[in-house]
């Protein structure tokens, strides 16, 4: 049985730990064996310390035996991302110059995972500066998609999604300001949640260097897993309160139940790009699955998502320009090329040099769009949208040309609009077409994340799970 433990979801692992049928040491040994077998082919984990992981597992087992088990993730193996500080590990961000930037303390979300009892087994790859939908860099190399090495595993949390999809670990940690949890989940046939901002503690360990306003208000940490139930468990493990995050919301902010809870708005395209046939079919099927479960699904037109997608590029890229000297100094060629094409792609809307007035007006308009969406979500508490409007992208599709980047930007409108609008989003797999996973995105009201997961489980029960898989 020990050899097969890596195949189990985290919720089942927890049951086995609680019943005494398995130990944390056995779970870790099984995951380490799987890592040894498949990680050399995928390069999803860039740092693993087996002896440290086994020692932590034995300590977790001893605590359990003494009746001192604590936290919902006690003794369960979890992966963490290289752009988030973890005590004793380098926060490399995939940058060669930061290979030795060892953190002295945990970032708030890592502290929450540790307090929940998680065993932090490996560090997952990401693009330099975590600013692409592809996960390769000059320091750690390229992460491959276990479904198809020629396709991206997503980014920036592609190492996390590839590790989870291939069975190395049941849970992975990611972060998302422009799809970096949801798109990797879509690309690898896993489940990924972008929580409501303020639900999971954010920020860095020391608060230095200072974060931009978009990072403070749009970036979130979220879990990858192979089932919705495991994502729920991961969310609970990440949600510890931390005073270092001034944006985290205290108490229980869950909204009151909606009288329209069974209504779902199906949004195929807000006026950006027509979804591909496989994406369109996934949306139709997910809608039918929800209808079969008693939901009322209606097609909706919401051009506010198109506007939100464009404003994201005004605000986030304008702030990203402040670190461009650093990107040019230490960033790899792919990141520099992507940054250039991002700017060229958005110049059609905002010009090559957006003004301070544009920037201020953009934030003002953001508030108006958030208000509009809140009103829509009172009528349709769940929205069903694409994760991406096309099949999983070929590796490095964003840096081949300015035109190619613009195509990537357009198909990723669901990724950029949500951070600007401040609502939670859940990527759920729906099947496999042409050897590649398909999926849909569910959007809910602010802080209604638990109910959003409930809706996701409806689709999961109808469609099933598609991982873990052996790399092709």
PDB file of N, CA and C in Angstrom, residues 90-92 95-103:
ATOM      1  N   UNK A  90      16.053  29.454  -0.578  1.00  0.00           N
ATOM      2  CA  UNK A  90      16.233  30.655  -1.395  1.00  0.00           C
ATOM      3  C   UNK A  90      14.930  31.040  -2.091  1.00  0.00           C
ATOM      4  N   UNK A  91      14.605  32.317  -2.008  1.00  0.00           N
ATOM      5  CA  UNK A  91      13.467  32.860  -2.761  1.00  0.00           C
ATOM      6  C   UNK A  91      14.016  33.316  -4.108  1.00  0.00           C
ATOM      7  N   UNK A  92      14.253  32.351  -4.987  1.00  0.00           N
ATOM      8  CA  UNK A  92      15.017  32.659  -6.192  1.00  0.00           C
ATOM      9  C   UNK A  92      14.230  33.429  -7.233  1.00  0.00           C
ATOM     10  N   UNK A  95      15.598  33.641 -10.787  1.00  0.00           N
ATOM     11  CA  UNK A  95      16.597  34.627 -11.220  1.00  0.00           C
ATOM     12  C   UNK A  95      17.978  34.161 -10.756  1.00  0.00           C
ATOM     13  N   UNK A  96      18.916  34.065 -11.684  1.00  0.00           N
ATOM     14  CA  UNK A  96      20.252  33.572 -11.361  1.00  0.00           C
ATOM     15  C   UNK A  96      20.891  34.391 -10.249  1.00  0.00           C
ATOM     16  N   UNK A  97      20.713  35.695 -10.286  1.00  0.00           N
ATOM     17  CA  UNK A  97      21.344  36.575  -9.295  1.00  0.00           C
ATOM     18  C   UNK A  97      20.806  36.353  -7.886  1.00  0.00           C
ATOM     19  N   UNK A  98      19.656  35.700  -7.771  1.00  0.00           N
ATOM     20  CA  UNK A  98      19.057  35.485  -6.456  1.00  0.00           C
ATOM     21  C   UNK A  98      19.118  34.024  -6.013  1.00  0.00           C
ATOM     22  N   UNK A  99      20.018  33.273  -6.602  1.00  0.00           N
ATOM     23  CA  UNK A  99      20.123  31.844  -6.287  1.00  0.00           C
ATOM     24  C   UNK A  99      20.450  31.597  -4.822  1.00  0.00           C
ATOM     25  N   UNK A 100      21.097  32.545  -4.172  1.00  0.00           N
ATOM     26  CA  UNK A 100      21.482  32.375  -2.768  1.00  0.00           C
ATOM     27  C   UNK A 100      20.684  33.286  -1.829  1.00  0.00           C
ATOM     28  N   UNK A 101      19.551  33.777  -2.281  1.00  0.00           N
ATOM     29  CA  UNK A 101      18.738  34.692  -1.461  1.00  0.00           C
ATOM     30  C   UNK A 101      17.908  33.896  -0.462  1.00  0.00           C
ATOM     31  N   UNK A 102      18.564  33.331   0.535  1.00  0.00           N
ATOM     32  CA  UNK A 102      17.911  32.447   1.499  1.00  0.00           C
ATOM     33  C   UNK A 102      17.066  33.265   2.486  1.00  0.00           C
ATOM     34  N   UNK A 103      15.828  32.855   2.649  1.00  0.00           N
ATOM     35  CA  UNK A 103      14.904  33.566   3.542  1.00  0.00           C
ATOM     36  C   UNK A 103      15.185  33.214   4.998  1.00  0.00           C
TER      37      UNK A 103
END
